[in-house]
Structure formats: C-alpha cells, structure tokens
Short mmCIF file of C-alpha atoms and ligand atoms in Angstrom, two decimals:
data_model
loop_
_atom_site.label_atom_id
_atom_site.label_comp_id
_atom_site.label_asym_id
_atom_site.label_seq_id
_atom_site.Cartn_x
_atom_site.Cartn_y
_atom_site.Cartn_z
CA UNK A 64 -8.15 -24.57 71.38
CA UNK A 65 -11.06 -21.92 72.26
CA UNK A 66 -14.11 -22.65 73.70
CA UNK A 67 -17.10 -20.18 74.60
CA UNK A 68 -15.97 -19.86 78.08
CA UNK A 69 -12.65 -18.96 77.29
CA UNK A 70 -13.93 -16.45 74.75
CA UNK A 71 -15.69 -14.64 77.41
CA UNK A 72 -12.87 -15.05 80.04
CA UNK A 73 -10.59 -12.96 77.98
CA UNK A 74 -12.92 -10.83 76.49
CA UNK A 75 -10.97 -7.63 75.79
CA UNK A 76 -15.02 -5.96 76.09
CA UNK A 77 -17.80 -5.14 78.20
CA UNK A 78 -19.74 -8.08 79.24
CA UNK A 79 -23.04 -7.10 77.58
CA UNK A 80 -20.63 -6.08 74.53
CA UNK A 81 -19.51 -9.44 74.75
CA UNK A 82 -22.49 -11.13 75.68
CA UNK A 83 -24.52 -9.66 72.63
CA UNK A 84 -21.69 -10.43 70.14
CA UNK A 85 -21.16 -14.46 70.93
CA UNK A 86 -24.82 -14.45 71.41
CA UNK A 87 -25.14 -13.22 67.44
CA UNK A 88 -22.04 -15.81 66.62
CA UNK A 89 -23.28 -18.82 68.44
CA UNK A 90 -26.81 -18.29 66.81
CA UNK A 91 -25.93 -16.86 62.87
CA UNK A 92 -22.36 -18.79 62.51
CA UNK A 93 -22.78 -22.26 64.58
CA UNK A 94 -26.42 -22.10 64.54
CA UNK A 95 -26.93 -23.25 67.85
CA UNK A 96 -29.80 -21.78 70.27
CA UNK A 97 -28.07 -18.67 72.52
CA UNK A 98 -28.54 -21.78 75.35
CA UNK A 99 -25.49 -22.92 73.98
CA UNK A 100 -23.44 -20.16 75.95
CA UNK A 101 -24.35 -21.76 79.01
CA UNK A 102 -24.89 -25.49 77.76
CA UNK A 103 -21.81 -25.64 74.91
CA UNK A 104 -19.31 -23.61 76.96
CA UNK A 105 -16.47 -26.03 76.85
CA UNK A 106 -16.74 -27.22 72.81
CA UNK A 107 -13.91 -26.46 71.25
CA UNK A 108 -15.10 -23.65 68.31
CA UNK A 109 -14.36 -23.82 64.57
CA UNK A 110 -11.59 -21.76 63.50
CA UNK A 111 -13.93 -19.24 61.33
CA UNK A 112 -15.75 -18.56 64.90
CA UNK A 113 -12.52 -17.66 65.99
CA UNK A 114 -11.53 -15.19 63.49
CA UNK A 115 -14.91 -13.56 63.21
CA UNK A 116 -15.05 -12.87 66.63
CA UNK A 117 -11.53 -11.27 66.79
CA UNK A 118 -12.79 -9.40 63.98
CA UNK A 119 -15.35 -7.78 65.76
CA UNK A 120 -13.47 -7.01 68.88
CA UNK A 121 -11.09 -5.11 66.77
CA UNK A 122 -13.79 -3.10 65.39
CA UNK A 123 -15.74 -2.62 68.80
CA UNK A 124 -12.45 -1.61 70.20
CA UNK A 125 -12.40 1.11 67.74
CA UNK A 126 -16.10 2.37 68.32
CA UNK A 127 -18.08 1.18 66.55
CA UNK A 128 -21.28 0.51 68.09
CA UNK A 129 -22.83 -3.04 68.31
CA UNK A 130 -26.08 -2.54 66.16
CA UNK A 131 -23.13 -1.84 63.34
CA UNK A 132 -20.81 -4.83 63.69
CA UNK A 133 -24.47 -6.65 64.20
CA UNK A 134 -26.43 -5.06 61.11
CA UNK A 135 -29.09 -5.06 63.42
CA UNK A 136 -31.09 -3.58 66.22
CA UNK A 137 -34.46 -4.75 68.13
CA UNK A 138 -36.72 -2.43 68.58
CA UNK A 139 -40.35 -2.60 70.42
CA UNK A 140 -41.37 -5.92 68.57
CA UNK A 141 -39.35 -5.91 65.66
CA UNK A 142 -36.04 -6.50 64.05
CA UNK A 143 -34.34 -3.70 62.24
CA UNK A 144 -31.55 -3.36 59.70
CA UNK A 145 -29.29 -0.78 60.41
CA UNK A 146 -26.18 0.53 59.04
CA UNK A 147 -24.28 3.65 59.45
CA UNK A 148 -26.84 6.25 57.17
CA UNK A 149 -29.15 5.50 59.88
CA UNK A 150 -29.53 6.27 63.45
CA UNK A 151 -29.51 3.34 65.80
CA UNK A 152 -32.93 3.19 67.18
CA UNK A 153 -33.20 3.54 71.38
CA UNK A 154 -34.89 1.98 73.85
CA UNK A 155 -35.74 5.46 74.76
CA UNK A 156 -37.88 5.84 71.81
CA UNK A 157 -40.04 2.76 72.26
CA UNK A 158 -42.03 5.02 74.75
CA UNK A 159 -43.00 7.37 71.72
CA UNK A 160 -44.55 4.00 69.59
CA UNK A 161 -46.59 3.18 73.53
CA UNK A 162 -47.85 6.65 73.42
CA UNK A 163 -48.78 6.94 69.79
CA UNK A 164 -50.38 3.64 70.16
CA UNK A 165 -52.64 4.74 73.09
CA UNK A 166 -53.73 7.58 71.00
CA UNK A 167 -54.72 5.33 68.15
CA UNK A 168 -55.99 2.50 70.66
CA UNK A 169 -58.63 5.06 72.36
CA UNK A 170 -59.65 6.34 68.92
CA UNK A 171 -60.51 2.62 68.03
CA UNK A 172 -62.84 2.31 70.97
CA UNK A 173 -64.40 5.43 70.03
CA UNK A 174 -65.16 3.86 66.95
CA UNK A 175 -62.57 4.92 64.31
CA UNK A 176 -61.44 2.08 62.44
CA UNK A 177 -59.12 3.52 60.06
CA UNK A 178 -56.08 6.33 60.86
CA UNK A 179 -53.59 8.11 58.72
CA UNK A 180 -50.15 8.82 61.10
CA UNK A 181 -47.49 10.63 59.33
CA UNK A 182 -43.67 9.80 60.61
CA UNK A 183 -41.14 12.88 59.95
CA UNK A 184 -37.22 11.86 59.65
CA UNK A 185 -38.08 8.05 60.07
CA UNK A 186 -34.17 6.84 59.36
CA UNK A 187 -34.25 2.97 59.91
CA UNK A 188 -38.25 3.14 59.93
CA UNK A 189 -38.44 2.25 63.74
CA UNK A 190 -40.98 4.50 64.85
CA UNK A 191 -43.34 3.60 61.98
CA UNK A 192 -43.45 0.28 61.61
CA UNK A 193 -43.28 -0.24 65.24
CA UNK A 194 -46.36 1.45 64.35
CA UNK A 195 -47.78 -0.10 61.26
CA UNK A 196 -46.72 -3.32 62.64
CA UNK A 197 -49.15 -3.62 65.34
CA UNK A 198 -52.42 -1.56 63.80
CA UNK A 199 -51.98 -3.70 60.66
CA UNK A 200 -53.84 -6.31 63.02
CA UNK A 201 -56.04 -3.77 64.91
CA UNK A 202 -56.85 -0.77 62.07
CA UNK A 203 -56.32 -2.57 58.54
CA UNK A 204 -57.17 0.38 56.94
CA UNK A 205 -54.96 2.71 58.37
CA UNK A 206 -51.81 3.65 56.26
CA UNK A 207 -48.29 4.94 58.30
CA UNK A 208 -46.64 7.65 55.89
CA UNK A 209 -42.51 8.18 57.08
CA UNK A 210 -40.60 10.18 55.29
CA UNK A 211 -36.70 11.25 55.40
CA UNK A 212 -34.60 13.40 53.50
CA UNK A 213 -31.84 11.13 53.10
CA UNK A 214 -32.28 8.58 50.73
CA UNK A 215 -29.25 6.06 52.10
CA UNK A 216 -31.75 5.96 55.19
CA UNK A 217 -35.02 5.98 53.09
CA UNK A 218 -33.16 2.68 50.83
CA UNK A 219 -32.75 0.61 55.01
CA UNK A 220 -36.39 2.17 55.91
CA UNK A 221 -37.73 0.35 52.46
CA UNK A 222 -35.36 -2.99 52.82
CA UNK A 223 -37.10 -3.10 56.75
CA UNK A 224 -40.73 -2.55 55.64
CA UNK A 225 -40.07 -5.43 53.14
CA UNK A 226 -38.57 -7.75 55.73
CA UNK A 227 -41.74 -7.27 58.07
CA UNK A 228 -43.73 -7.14 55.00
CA UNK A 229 -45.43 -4.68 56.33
CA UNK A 230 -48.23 -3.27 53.56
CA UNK A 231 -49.68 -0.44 55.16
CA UNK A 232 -46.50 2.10 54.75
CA UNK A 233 -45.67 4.82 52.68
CA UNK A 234 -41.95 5.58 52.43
CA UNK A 235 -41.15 9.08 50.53
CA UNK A 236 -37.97 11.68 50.27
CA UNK A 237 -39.32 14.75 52.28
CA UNK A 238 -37.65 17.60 54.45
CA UNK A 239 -40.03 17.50 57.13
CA UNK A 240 -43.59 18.28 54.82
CA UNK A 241 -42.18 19.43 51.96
CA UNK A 242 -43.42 16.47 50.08
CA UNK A 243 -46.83 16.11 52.36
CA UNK A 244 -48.68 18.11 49.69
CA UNK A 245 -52.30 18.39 51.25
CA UNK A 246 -52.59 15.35 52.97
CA UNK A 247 -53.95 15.63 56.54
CA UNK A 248 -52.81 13.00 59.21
CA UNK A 249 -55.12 11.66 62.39
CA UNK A 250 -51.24 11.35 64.21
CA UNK A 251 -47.88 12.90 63.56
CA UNK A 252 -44.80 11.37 65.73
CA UNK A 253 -41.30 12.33 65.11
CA UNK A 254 -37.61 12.06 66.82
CA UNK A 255 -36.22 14.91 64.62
CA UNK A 256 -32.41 15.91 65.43
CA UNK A 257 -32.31 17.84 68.71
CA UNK A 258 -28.67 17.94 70.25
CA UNK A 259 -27.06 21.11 70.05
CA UNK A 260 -24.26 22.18 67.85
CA UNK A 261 -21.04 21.31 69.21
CA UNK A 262 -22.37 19.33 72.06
CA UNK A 263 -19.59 17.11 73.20
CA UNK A 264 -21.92 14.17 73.79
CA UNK A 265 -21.50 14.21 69.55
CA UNK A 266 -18.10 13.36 69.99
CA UNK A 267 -18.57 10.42 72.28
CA UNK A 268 -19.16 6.77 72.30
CA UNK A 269 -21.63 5.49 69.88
CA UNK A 270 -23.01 8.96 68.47
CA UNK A 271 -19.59 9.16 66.65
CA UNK A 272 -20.61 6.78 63.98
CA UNK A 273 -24.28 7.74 64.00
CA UNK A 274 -25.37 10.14 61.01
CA UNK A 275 -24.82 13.64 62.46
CA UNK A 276 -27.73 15.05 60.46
CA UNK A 277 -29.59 12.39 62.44
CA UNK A 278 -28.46 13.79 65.84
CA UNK A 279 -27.99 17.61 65.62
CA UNK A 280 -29.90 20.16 63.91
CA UNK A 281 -26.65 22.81 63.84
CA UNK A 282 -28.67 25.08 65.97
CA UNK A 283 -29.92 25.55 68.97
CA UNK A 284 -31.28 21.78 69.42
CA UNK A 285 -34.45 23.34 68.88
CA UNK A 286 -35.17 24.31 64.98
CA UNK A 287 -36.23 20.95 64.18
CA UNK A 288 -39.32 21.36 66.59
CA UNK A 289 -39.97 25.26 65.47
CA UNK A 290 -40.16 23.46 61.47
CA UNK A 291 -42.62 20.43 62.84
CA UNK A 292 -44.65 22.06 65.09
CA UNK A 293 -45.85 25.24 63.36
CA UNK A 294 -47.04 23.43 60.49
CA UNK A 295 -48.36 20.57 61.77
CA UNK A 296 -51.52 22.39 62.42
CA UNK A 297 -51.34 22.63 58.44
CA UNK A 298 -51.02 18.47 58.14
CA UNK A 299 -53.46 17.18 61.14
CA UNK A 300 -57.31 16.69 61.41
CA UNK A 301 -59.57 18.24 64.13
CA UNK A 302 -58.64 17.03 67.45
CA UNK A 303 -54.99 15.44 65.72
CA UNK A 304 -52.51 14.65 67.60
CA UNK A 305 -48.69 15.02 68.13
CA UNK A 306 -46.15 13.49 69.93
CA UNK A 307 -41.97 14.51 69.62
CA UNK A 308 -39.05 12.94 71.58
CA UNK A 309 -36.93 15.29 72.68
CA UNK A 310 -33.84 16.25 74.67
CA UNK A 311 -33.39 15.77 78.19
CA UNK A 312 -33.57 19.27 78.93
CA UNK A 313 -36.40 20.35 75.86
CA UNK A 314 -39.30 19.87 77.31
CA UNK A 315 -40.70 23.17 78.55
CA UNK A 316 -39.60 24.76 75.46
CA UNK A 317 -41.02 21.94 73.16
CA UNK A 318 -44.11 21.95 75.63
CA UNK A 319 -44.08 26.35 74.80
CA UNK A 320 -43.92 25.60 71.20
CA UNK A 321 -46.82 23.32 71.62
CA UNK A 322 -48.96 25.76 73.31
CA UNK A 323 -47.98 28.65 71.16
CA UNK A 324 -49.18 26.85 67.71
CA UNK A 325 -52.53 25.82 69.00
CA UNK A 326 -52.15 22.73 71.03
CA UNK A 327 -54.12 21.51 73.82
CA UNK A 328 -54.22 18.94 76.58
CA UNK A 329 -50.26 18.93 76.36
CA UNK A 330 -48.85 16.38 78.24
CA UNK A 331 -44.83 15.22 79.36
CA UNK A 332 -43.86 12.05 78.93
CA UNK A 333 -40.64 10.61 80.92
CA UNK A 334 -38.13 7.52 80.24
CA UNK A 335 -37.44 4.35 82.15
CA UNK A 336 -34.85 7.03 83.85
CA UNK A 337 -37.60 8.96 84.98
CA UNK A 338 -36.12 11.99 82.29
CA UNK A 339 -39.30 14.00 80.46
CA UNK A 340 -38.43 12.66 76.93
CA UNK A 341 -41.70 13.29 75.02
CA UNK A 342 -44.48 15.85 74.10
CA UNK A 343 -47.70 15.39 73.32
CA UNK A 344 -50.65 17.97 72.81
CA UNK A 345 -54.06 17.64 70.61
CA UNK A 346 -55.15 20.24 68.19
CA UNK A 347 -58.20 22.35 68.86
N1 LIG B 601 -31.49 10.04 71.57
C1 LIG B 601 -30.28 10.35 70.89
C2 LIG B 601 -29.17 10.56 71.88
O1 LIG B 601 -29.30 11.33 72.78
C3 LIG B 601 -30.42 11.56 70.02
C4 LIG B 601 -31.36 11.30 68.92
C5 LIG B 601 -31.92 12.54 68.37
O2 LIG B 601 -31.30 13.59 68.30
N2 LIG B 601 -33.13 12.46 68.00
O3 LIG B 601 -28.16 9.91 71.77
#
C-alpha cells in the first residue's frame, strides 16, 4: 500500500521532477491542497494515483520534459498550455515581459494611454499575454499583435488567450512581418530561434522534444535577428522600441545589428545567471 512518502522515497527522478509531478497529482487527481505532501504523507493512495504516477515516470524517464507530461507551464503571472508544437516558455524569458513592461510603464507616465506591441514567433503566446495580461488593467486601449508561422502553435497561442480571456490580442499566421501589412507598432519583442545548426545542446535534455524550428534558425544562430531587425524600422513609430532575447554568446552581434539599422540608446540586459540575454535599442 503506497503512500506520498513512499512515492517520493523511491522516486526513480529528480526531486524537483518529483516534487512538481505529485504536486500536479495530489492537486488535479485527489484534489487535495499541495499541503497535503507534507500533511497527507502517510494515506494510503487510490490505485488510479498509483498508475498515473508510474505513468509519468516512464515517460520522464524517457525525456520528456515536465511542462509535457504536465500540459502546462507558469510563466510570469500566468498559466500556459503547452504541448509539443510549442516551445516551453523559460524563466529566462520573463525578463523580456519586465523590460517590455518598463518601456510601456514610462510611456504611461508620459501620458500615452494606449500602445500597439507587436510579438514575432509567439509559440505558446507567453511573451504576449504576459504582456496583454497586465496592460489590459493599466492601457485598455492598447492591443498586443503575436504572430507565428506555425499554425499547431498559433491553435495553443489562441486556446491560452481564451483561457485568460484576454481581449486585447491579435493572433495571426506570419513569417516574421510578412503578414504586418502597414501597421506600425509603439513595441516589438521577440525570442526568435537563435541556436546554431548542429549545436549539440539540440540534442540534449529537454530541447529534444521542443519544436526545432522553435530553437534553431539552420544558420548561423543569427538570421532570425538580421530578418527582425532590419525591418523593424519599417513596423515601429518614432522613438519605438525593441527588445530580442538572445543567445548567451549574441549579444555584441545582436547589439551591432541594432546599431547598424538605426537604433539608439541600446542597452544589454542579463539573466538571474548574470548571462547578457536581451537587447534593447529605441529608434531615432
Ligand atoms: N532559450 C532556449 C534554450 O536555450 C532557446 C530558445 C530560443 O532559441 N529562442 O534552450
């Protein structure tokens, strides 16, 4: 007869693995608060428990990454759906929604109530409606356009927006602006594929599930950047504003790019690991 405790004792995984998992179980299957692993430890579980967890240490044994087995990822201060046509959304990339944020947050003390921030490549929708999220309280107005050229990832994007119900987003099929027309954006943000072809990082851990157009560009880790950024003056207002994630070791050539296509006040932004993981620049 298993209890919790036991469970965790002869976990075959990780202990966050296995932490994160139970924690799912004890709150979707038993519905009991995630207390319970502490509180419940010794209750002898029902047999379906049981199974479903074995279940998904088989699978996790395999590879497959948590947010997967879960259907799920948190992100900033939502909940996201994901599934394999999508990339699983880092922690990493919250720091790109605090910047973009800033940018809109001084704007609205100078006065601008209203902002149009285009998204390119959203795949789950993370980055905009992290976004959308919190200026549909601050900037009614505003309206966060992502776009993505697959539409498996565009279908989770849409089923996400709907769970937040989020109003103030416009989800479209685009590669990069090809669908942008002539619409001009106060903000463009973006965490386009940047790991080099054959890079073995691809063929490790979690990024072997993860949509590969998601994580490499084929190249030179660098093409997506050399598409977004010499347009984008094309797609922003006056004094718009940019900001990319990129690759641990991207940012002076992401910064170059920048500087080459008419941005100003360019700044680096680094990780909780201290790594420069984001560009930003105005245009003038
Ligand atoms: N941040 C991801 C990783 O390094 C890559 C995502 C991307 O290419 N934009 O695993």
């Amino acid at each position: 007869m298993s209890c919790l405790r036991e469970l965790v004792k002869e976990s075959p995984l990780g202990s966050s693995d296995t932490r994160a998992l139970l924690k799912h179980l004890v709150e979707e299957v038993l519905q009991w608060p995630s207390s319970a692993l502490i509180t419940r430890d010794l209750e002898t579980l029902p047999e379906s428990f049981i199974s479903t967890w074995q279940s998904y240490c088989q699978r996790r044994l395999k590879g497959e990454p948590v947010a997967y087995i879960l259907g799920y990822r948190d992100f900033y201060d939502i909940r996201l759906k994901v599934s394999p046509a999508v990339l699983i959304p880092r922690p990493d990339t919250e720091l790109l929604v605090d910047i973009a944020l800033d940018f809109l947050q001084k704007k609205l003390a100078q006065g601008q109530d209203s902002f149009k921030v285009l998204d390119l490549g959203t795949g789950s929708g993370a980055i905009a409606l992290a976004i959308a999220s919190t200026i549909a309280k601050n900037a009614p107005h505003s309206q966060v356009w992502a776009c993505d050229k697959s539409l498996a990832a565009l279908k989770i994007a849409q089923e996400n927006m709907k769970d937040l119900g989020l109003k103030n987003v416009k989800l479209f099929e685009s590669d990069w602006y090809s669908a942008c027309e002539s619409e001009v954006f106060d903000l463009i943000v973006s965490n386009p594929p940047y790991i080099r072809a054959h890079d073995e990082h691809l063929s490790l851990g979690d990024l072997r599930f993860e949509p590969q157009s998601a994580l490499t560009d084929d190249g030179d880790g660098l093409s997506a950047y050399r598409a977004i950024i010499s347009q984008a003056p094309d797609y922003l207002v006056n004094e718009g504003y940019i900001v990319l994630e990129h690759g641990y070791d991207q940012s002076e050539a992401v910064c170059a790019l920048l500087q080459s296509h008419g941005f100003r006040d360019i700044e680096v932004h680094h990780d909780l690991a201290g790594i420069a993981r984001a560009a930003s620049g105005r245009l003038r």
